[in-house]
Amino acid sequence: MTAPPAGRPVKHSLTLRGHRTSVSLEAEFWAAFRLAADEEGKAINELAAEIDATRGDVGLASAIRVWVLNRYRSARS
């Protein structure tokens, strides 16, 4: 299987509180999200469930992207 072109969303399945869902993120966001989960000592599904619980009416993929962005912005300050 070849990697999708840079910037193209890649769909992965997640399990949030026992329910399967698919999320499409760019490969770069998946990599940053996985790294953040590892650094926090959490499974990616656990971290996604935490983000899901606080996202309000924002789509899950958007909420994950913003969470990743904010995490790395905070790390720089």
CSV table of C-alpha atoms in Angstrom, one decimal:
chain,number,residue,atom,x,y,z
A,1,MET,CA,0.0,0.0,0.0
A,2,THR,CA,1.4,3.4,-0.9
A,3,ALA,CA,1.2,6.5,1.3
A,4,PRO,CA,-1.4,9.1,0.3
A,5,PRO,CA,-0.1,12.4,-1.1
A,6,ALA,CA,1.0,14.9,1.5
A,7,GLY,CA,-1.9,16.8,3.0
A,8,ARG,CA,-4.6,14.3,2.0
A,9,PRO,CA,-6.7,13.0,4.9
A,10,VAL,CA,-6.3,9.4,5.9
A,11,LYS,CA,-9.2,7.6,7.5
A,12,HIS,CA,-8.7,5.5,10.6
A,13,SER,CA,-11.1,3.8,13.0
A,14,LEU,CA,-11.2,4.7,16.6
A,15,THR,CA,-13.2,3.2,19.5
A,16,LEU,CA,-14.8,5.8,21.8
A,17,ARG,CA,-16.4,4.5,24.9
A,18,GLY,CA,-17.2,1.2,23.1
A,19,HIS,CA,-18.4,2.7,19.8
A,20,ARG,CA,-16.4,2.5,16.6
A,21,THR,CA,-16.1,5.7,14.5
A,22,SER,CA,-13.9,6.7,11.6
A,23,VAL,CA,-11.8,9.9,11.7
A,24,SER,CA,-10.1,11.4,8.7
A,25,LEU,CA,-6.9,13.4,9.5
A,26,GLU,CA,-3.8,14.3,7.4
A,27,ALA,CA,-0.9,11.9,8.1
A,28,GLU,CA,1.0,14.7,9.8
A,29,PHE,CA,-1.8,15.2,12.3
A,30,TRP,CA,-2.1,11.4,12.9
A,31,ALA,CA,1.6,11.3,13.6
A,32,ALA,CA,1.4,14.3,16.0
A,33,PHE,CA,-1.7,12.9,17.7
A,34,ARG,CA,0.0,9.5,18.3
A,35,LEU,CA,3.1,11.1,19.6
A,36,ALA,CA,1.1,13.2,22.0
A,37,ALA,CA,-0.9,10.2,23.2
A,38,ASP,CA,2.4,8.3,23.8
A,39,GLU,CA,3.9,11.3,25.7
A,40,GLU,CA,0.8,11.5,27.9
A,41,GLY,CA,0.9,7.8,28.5
A,42,LYS,CA,-2.5,7.2,27.0
A,43,ALA,CA,-3.9,5.0,24.3
A,44,ILE,CA,-5.0,7.0,21.2
A,45,ASN,CA,-8.6,5.9,21.7
A,46,GLU,CA,-8.5,7.1,25.3
A,47,LEU,CA,-7.2,10.5,24.3
A,48,ALA,CA,-9.7,10.7,21.4
A,49,ALA,CA,-12.5,9.9,23.9
A,50,GLU,CA,-11.3,12.8,26.1
A,51,ILE,CA,-11.4,15.2,23.2
A,52,ASP,CA,-14.7,13.9,22.1
A,53,ALA,CA,-16.3,14.5,25.5
A,54,THR,CA,-15.3,18.2,25.4
A,55,ARG,CA,-15.8,19.1,21.7
A,56,GLY,CA,-19.3,20.4,21.8
A,57,ASP,CA,-20.8,20.7,18.3
A,58,VAL,CA,-17.4,20.7,16.5
A,59,GLY,CA,-16.6,17.7,14.4
A,60,LEU,CA,-14.2,15.2,16.0
A,61,ALA,CA,-11.6,15.5,13.3
A,62,SER,CA,-11.5,19.3,13.7
A,63,ALA,CA,-11.5,19.0,17.5
A,64,ILE,CA,-8.4,16.7,17.3
A,65,ARG,CA,-6.6,19.0,14.9
A,66,VAL,CA,-7.2,22.0,17.2
A,67,TRP,CA,-6.2,19.9,20.3
A,68,VAL,CA,-2.9,18.9,18.6
A,69,LEU,CA,-2.2,22.5,17.5
A,70,ASN,CA,-2.9,23.9,20.9
A,71,ARG,CA,-0.8,21.3,22.6
A,72,TYR,CA,2.2,22.1,20.5
A,73,ARG,CA,1.6,25.9,20.8
A,74,SER,CA,1.6,25.5,24.6
A,75,ALA,CA,4.8,23.5,24.5
A,76,ARG,CA,6.5,26.4,22.7
A,77,SER,CA,5.6,29.0,25.3
